CSV table of C-alpha atoms in Angstrom, one decimal:
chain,number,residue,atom,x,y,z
A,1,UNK,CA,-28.7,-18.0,-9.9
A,2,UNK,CA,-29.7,-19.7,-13.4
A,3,UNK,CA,-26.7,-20.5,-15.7
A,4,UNK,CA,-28.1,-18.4,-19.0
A,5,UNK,CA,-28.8,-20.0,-22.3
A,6,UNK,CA,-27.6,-16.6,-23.9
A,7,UNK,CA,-27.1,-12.9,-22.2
A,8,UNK,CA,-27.1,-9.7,-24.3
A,9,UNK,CA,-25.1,-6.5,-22.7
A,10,UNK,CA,-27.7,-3.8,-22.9
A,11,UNK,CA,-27.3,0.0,-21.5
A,12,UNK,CA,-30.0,2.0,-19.9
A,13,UNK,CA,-29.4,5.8,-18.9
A,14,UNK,CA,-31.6,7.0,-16.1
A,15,UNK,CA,-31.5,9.6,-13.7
A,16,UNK,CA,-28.6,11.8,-12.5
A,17,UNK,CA,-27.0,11.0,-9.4
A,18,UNK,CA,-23.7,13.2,-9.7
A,19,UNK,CA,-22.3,16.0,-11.5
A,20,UNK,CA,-19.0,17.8,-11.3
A,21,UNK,CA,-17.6,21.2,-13.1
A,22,UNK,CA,-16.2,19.5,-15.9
A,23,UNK,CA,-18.9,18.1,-18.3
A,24,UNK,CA,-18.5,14.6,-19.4
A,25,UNK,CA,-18.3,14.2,-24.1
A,26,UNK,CA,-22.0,13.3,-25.7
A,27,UNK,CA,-23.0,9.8,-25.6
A,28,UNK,CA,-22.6,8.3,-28.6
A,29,UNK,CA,-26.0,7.2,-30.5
A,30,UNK,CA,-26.2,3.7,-29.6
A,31,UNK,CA,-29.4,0.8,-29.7
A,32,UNK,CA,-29.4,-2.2,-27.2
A,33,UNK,CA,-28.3,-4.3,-27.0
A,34,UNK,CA,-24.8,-2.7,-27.3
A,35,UNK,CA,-22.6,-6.2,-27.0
A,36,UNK,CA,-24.1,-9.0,-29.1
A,37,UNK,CA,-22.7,-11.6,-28.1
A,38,UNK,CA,-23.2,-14.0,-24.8
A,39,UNK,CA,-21.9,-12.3,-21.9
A,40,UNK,CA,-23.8,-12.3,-18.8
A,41,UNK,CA,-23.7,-10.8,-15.4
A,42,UNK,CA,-21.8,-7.9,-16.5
A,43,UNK,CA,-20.0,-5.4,-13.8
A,44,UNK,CA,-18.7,-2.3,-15.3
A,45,UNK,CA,-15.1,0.2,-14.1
A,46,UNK,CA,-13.7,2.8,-15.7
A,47,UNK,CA,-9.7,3.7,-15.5
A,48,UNK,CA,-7.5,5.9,-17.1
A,49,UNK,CA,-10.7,6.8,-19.9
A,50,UNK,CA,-11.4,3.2,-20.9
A,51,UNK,CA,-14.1,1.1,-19.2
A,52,UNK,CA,-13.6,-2.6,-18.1
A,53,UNK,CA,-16.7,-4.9,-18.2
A,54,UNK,CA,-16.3,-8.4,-16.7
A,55,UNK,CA,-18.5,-11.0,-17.2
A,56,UNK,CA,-19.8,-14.7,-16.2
A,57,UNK,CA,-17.4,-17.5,-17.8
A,58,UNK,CA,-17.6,-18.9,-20.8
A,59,UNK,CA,-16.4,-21.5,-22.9
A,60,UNK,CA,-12.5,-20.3,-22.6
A,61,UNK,CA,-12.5,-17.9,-20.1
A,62,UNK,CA,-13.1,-17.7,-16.1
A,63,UNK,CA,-13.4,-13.8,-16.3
A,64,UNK,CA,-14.4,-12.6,-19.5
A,65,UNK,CA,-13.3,-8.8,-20.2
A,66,UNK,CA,-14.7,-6.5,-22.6
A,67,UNK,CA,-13.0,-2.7,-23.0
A,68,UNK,CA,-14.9,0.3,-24.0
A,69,UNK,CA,-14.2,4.0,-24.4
A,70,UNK,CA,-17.6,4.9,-24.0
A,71,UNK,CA,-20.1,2.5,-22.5
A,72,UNK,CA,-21.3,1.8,-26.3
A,73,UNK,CA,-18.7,0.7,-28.4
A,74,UNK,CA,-17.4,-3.1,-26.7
A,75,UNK,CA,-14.0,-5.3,-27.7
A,76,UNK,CA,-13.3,-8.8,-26.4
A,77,UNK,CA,-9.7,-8.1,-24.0
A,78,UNK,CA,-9.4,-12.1,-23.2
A,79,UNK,CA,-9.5,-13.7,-19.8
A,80,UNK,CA,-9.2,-11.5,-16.2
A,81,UNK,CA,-8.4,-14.7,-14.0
A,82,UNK,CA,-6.8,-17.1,-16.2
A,83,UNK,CA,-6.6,-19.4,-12.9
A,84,UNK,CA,-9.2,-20.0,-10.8
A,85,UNK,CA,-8.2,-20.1,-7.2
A,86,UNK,CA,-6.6,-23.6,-5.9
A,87,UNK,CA,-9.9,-23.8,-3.8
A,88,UNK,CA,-12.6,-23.8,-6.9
A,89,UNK,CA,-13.4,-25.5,-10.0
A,90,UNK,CA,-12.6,-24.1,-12.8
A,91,UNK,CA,-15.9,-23.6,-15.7
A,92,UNK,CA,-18.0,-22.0,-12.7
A,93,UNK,CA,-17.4,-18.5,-12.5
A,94,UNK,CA,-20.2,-16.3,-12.0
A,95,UNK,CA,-21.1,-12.7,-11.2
A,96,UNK,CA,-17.9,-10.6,-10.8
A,97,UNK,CA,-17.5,-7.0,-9.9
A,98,UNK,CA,-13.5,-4.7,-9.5
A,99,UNK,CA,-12.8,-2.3,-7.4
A,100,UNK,CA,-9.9,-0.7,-7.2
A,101,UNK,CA,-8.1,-1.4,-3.4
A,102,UNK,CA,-4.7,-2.0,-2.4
A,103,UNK,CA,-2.7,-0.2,-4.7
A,104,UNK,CA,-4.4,-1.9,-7.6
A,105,UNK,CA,-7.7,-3.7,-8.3
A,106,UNK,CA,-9.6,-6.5,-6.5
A,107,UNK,CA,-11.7,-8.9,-8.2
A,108,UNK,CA,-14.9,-10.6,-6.3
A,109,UNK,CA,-16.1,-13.7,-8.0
A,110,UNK,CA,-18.1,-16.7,-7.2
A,111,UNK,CA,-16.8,-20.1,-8.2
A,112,UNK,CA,-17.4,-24.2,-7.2
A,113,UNK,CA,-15.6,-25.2,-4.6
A,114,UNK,CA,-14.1,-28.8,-4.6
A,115,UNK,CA,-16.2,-30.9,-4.6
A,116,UNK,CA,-18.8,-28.6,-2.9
A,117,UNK,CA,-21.4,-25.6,-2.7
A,118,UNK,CA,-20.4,-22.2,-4.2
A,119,UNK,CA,-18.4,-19.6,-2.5
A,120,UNK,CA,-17.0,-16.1,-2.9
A,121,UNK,CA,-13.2,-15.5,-4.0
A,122,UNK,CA,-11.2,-12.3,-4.2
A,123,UNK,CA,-8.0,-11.8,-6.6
A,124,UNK,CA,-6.0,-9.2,-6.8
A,125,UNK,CA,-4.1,-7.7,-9.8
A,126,UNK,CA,-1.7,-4.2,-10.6
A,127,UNK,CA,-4.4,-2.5,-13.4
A,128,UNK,CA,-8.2,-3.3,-14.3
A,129,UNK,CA,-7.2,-5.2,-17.4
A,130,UNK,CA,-5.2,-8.4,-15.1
A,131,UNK,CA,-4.2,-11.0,-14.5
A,132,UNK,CA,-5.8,-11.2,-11.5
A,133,UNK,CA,-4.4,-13.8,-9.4
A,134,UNK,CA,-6.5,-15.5,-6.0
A,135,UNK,CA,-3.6,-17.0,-4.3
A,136,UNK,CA,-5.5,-17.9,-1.1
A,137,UNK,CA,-5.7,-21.6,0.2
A,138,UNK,CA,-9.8,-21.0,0.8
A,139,UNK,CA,-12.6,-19.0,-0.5
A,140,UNK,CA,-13.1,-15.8,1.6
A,141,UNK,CA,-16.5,-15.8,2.0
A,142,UNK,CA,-18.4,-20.0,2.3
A,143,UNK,CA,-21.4,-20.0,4.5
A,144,UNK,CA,-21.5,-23.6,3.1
A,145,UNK,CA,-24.4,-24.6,6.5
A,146,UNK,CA,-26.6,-22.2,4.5
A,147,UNK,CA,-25.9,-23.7,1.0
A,148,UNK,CA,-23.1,-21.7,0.1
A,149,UNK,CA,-22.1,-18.2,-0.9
A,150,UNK,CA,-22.8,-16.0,-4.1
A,151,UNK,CA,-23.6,-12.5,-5.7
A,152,UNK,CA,-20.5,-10.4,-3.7
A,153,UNK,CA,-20.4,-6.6,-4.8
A,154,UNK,CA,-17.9,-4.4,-3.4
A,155,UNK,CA,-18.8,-1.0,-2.0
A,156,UNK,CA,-15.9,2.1,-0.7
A,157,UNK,CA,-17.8,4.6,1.6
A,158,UNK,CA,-16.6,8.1,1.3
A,159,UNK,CA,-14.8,7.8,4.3
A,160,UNK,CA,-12.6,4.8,2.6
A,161,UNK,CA,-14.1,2.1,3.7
A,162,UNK,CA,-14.6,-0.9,2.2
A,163,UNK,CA,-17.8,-2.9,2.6
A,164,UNK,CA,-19.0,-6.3,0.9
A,165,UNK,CA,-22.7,-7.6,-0.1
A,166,UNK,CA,-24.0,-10.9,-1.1
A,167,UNK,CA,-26.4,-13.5,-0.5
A,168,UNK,CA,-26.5,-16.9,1.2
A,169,UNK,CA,-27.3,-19.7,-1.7
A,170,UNK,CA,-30.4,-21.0,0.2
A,171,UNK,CA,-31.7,-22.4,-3.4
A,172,UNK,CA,-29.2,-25.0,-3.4
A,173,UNK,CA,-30.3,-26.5,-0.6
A,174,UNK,CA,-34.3,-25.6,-0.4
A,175,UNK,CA,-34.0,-23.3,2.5
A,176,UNK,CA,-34.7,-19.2,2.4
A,177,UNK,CA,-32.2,-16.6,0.8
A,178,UNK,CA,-30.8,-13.4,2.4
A,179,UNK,CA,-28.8,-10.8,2.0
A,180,UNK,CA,-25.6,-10.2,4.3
A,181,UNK,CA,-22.9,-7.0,4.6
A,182,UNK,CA,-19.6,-7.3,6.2
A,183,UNK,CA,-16.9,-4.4,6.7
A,184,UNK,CA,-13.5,-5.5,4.4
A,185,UNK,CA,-10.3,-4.7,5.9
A,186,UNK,CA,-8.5,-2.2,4.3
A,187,UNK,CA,-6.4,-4.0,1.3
A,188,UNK,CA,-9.8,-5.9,0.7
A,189,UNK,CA,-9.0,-9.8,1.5
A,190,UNK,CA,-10.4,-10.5,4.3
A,191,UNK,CA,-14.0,-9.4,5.9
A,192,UNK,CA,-13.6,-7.7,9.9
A,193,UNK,CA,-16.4,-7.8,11.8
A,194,UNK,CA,-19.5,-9.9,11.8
A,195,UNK,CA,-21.6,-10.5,9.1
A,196,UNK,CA,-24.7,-9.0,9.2
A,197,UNK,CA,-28.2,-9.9,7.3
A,198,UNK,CA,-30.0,-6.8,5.9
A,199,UNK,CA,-32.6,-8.5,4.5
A,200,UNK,CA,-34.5,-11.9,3.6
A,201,UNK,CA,-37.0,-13.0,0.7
A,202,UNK,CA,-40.3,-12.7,3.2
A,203,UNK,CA,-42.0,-10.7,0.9
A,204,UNK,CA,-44.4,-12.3,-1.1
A,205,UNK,CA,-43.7,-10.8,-4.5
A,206,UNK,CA,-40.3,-12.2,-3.7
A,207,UNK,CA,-40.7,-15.8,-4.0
A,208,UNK,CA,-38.0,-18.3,-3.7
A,209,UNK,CA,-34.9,-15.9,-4.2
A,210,UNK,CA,-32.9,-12.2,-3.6
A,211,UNK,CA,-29.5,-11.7,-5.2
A,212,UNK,CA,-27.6,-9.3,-6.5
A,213,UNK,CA,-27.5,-6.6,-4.1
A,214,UNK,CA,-25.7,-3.4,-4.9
A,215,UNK,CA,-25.1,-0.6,-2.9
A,216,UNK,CA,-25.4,2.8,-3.7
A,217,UNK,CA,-25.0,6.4,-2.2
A,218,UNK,CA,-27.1,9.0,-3.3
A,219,UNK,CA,-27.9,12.8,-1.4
A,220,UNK,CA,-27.3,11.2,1.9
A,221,UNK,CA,-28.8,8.3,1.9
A,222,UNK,CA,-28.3,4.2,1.1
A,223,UNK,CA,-29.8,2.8,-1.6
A,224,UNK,CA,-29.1,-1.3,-1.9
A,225,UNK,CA,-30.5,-2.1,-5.1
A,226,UNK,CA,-31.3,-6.2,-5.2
A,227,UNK,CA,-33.5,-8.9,-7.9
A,228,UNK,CA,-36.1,-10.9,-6.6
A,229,UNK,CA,-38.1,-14.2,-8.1
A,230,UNK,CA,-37.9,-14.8,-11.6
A,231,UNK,CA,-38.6,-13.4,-14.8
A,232,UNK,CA,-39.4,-16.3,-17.4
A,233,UNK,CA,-42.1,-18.0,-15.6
A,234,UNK,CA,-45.8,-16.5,-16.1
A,235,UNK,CA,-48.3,-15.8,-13.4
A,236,UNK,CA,-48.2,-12.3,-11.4
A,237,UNK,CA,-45.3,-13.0,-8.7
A,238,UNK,CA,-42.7,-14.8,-11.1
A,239,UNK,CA,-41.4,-11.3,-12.6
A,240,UNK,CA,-38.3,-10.8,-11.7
A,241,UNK,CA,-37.9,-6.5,-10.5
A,242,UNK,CA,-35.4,-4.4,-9.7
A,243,UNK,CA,-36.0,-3.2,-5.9
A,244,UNK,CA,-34.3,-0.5,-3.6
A,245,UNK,CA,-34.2,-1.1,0.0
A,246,UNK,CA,-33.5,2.0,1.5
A,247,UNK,CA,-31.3,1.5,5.0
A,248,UNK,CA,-31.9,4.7,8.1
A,249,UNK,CA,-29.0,6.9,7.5
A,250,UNK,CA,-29.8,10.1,9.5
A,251,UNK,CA,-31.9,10.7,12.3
A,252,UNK,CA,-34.3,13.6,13.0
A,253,UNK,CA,-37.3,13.6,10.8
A,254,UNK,CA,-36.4,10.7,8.7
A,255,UNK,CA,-38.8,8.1,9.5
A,256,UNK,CA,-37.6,5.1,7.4
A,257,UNK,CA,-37.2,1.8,9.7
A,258,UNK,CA,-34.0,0.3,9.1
A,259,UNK,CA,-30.9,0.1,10.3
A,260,UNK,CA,-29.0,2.5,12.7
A,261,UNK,CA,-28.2,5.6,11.3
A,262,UNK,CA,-25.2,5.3,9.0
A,263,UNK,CA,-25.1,1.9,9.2
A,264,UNK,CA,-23.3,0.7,6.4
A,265,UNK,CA,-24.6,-3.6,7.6
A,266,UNK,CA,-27.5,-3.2,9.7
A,267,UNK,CA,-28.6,-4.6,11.7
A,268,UNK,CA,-32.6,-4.7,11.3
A,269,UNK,CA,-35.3,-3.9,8.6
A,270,UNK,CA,-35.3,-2.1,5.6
A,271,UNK,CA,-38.2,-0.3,3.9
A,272,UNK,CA,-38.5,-1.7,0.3
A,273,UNK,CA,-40.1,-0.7,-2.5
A,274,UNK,CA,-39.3,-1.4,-6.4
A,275,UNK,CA,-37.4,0.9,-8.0
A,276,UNK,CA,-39.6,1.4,-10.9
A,277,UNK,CA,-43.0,0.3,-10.1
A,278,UNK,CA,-43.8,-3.4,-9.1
A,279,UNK,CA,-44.5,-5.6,-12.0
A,280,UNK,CA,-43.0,-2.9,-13.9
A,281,UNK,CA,-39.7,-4.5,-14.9
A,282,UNK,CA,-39.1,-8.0,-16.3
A,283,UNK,CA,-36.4,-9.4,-18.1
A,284,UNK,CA,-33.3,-8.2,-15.8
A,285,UNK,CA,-31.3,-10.4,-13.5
A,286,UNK,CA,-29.7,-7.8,-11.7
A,287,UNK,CA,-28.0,-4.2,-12.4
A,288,UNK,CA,-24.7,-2.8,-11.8
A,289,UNK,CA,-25.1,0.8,-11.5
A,290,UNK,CA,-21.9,3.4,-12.4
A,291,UNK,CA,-21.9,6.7,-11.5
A,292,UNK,CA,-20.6,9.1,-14.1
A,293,UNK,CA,-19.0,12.7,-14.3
A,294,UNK,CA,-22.0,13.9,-16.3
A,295,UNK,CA,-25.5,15.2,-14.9
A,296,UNK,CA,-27.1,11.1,-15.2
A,297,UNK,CA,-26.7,7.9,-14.2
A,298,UNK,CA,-26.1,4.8,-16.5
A,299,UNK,CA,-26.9,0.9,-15.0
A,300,UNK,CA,-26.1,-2.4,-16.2
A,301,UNK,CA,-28.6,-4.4,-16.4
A,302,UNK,CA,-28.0,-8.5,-16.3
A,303,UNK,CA,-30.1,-10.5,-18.6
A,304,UNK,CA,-30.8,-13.8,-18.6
A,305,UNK,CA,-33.0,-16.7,-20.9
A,306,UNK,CA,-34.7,-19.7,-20.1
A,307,UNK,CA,-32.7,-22.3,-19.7
């Protein structure tokens, strides 16, 4: 994870992935980037017809929020977690995602800890907009052995479930990344289970780094979308691309090797391949794909600039 010099919010429609009776209103006409100003490592909800982007901190604010009534048109809405959580530093918050849980909304960000590596915190508040309030004594998720804990992105199965991804911050500490799921218990707080690593950068396209994994369910199946290398340095393999790592969810014919069937964390391999072509992407830090009532799917993509 590289602290950006700048981030542009930019919207790319692709494919369907759902549709429902009702049609959803035209998209408005709209040319990326569609928020100007710096706000990086976006993660995108909608509630009650208005759409809740959080972002990376910034200069005065943990947990930037933007509102929108339709993925195009973007208005600052102040701070999500005024207060860090007594166990981090305020001025390093990175990379958080909401899901609604618990009667209300859950908030998975990654912050400093005292004095020490990054971990993984989870705050809770009534409706999208906050305050969102950690009032645990600890982070929830610090694998601090493996340099520390980052990237967390919630995921509700259609059976209810909770599940949570991220990745070990190897970087920090010169040793190899992966990427772990864990069941969440059912108001979201706390992980049950063990942890369990899906997947490690021993690809050779890969480099030095995954992050940002994101799971998604489409016609049956798993798809955990993740970033590899890095896109502003020049030579073949230091592209940064958008990959989907496709876990066994039924058995019979399928013949992917993965995990057991309708495993939600493993264990074992994954077949991989990049979503759109390797080489073909570079520029994005990660995504955060939506699902929306309309025949097509819309993903946030995560920019970032040297420096």
């Amino acid at each position: 994870m590289v602290r950006p010099a700048i981030a542009l919010l930019s919207l790319l429609v692709l494919a369907a992935c759902a549709t429902r009776e009702k049609p959803e209103p035209a998209m408005p006409t709209f040319t990326n980037p569609v928020f100007l100003e710096n706000f990086p490592d976006p993660g995108a909800v909608p509630a009650d017809g208005t759409w809740y982007a959080y972002g990376t901190n910034n200069a005065t604010a943990n947990v930037p929020i933007l509102t929108s009534p339709d993925l195009v048109t973007w208005n600052p809405a102040g701070d999500a977690l005024p207060d860090v959580g007594g166990w981090a530093e305020r001025g390093n918050t990175w990379a958080p995602e909401v899901i609604a849980g618990d009667g209300g909304y859950l908030l998975y960000y990654t912050a400093r800890k005292a004095g020490g590596r990054q971990c993984i915190g989870v705050a809770y508040a009534r409706t999208p907009a906050g305050p969102f309030t950690d009032d645990r004594t600890g982070p929830l998720i610090c694998q601090a052995d493996e340099g520390g804990s980052i990237d967390a992105s919630p995921y509700r199965d259609p059976d209810g479930g909770l599940w949570l991804y991220w990745k070990n911050d190897g970087n920090a500490i010169g040793r190899p990344t992966h990427l772990y799921g864990s069941r969440l218990a059912a108001d979201g707080r706390s992980l049950t289970g063990d942890s369990v690593r899906l997947l490690s950068n021993d690809a050779a396209w890969e480099n030095h780094v995954v992050e940002a994994p994101q799971m998604v369910r489409h016609d049956g199946k798993l798809f955990l979308f993740y970033s590899a290398n890095a896109f502003d340095l020049p030579g073949q393999h230091a592209r940064r691309r958008d990959m989907a790592a496709v876990p066994r969810v039924a058995a019979g014919r399928d013949r992917q090797r993965g995990a057991r069937p309708a495993a939600l964390a493993g264990p074992g391999r994954v077949a991989r391949r990049p979503a759109r072509g390797e080489g073909a992407v570079a520029g994005p830090a990660a995504d955060a794909a939506v699902a929306l009532s309309a025949p097509r799917r819309r993903r946030w993509w995560r920019p970032r600039s040297r420096g």
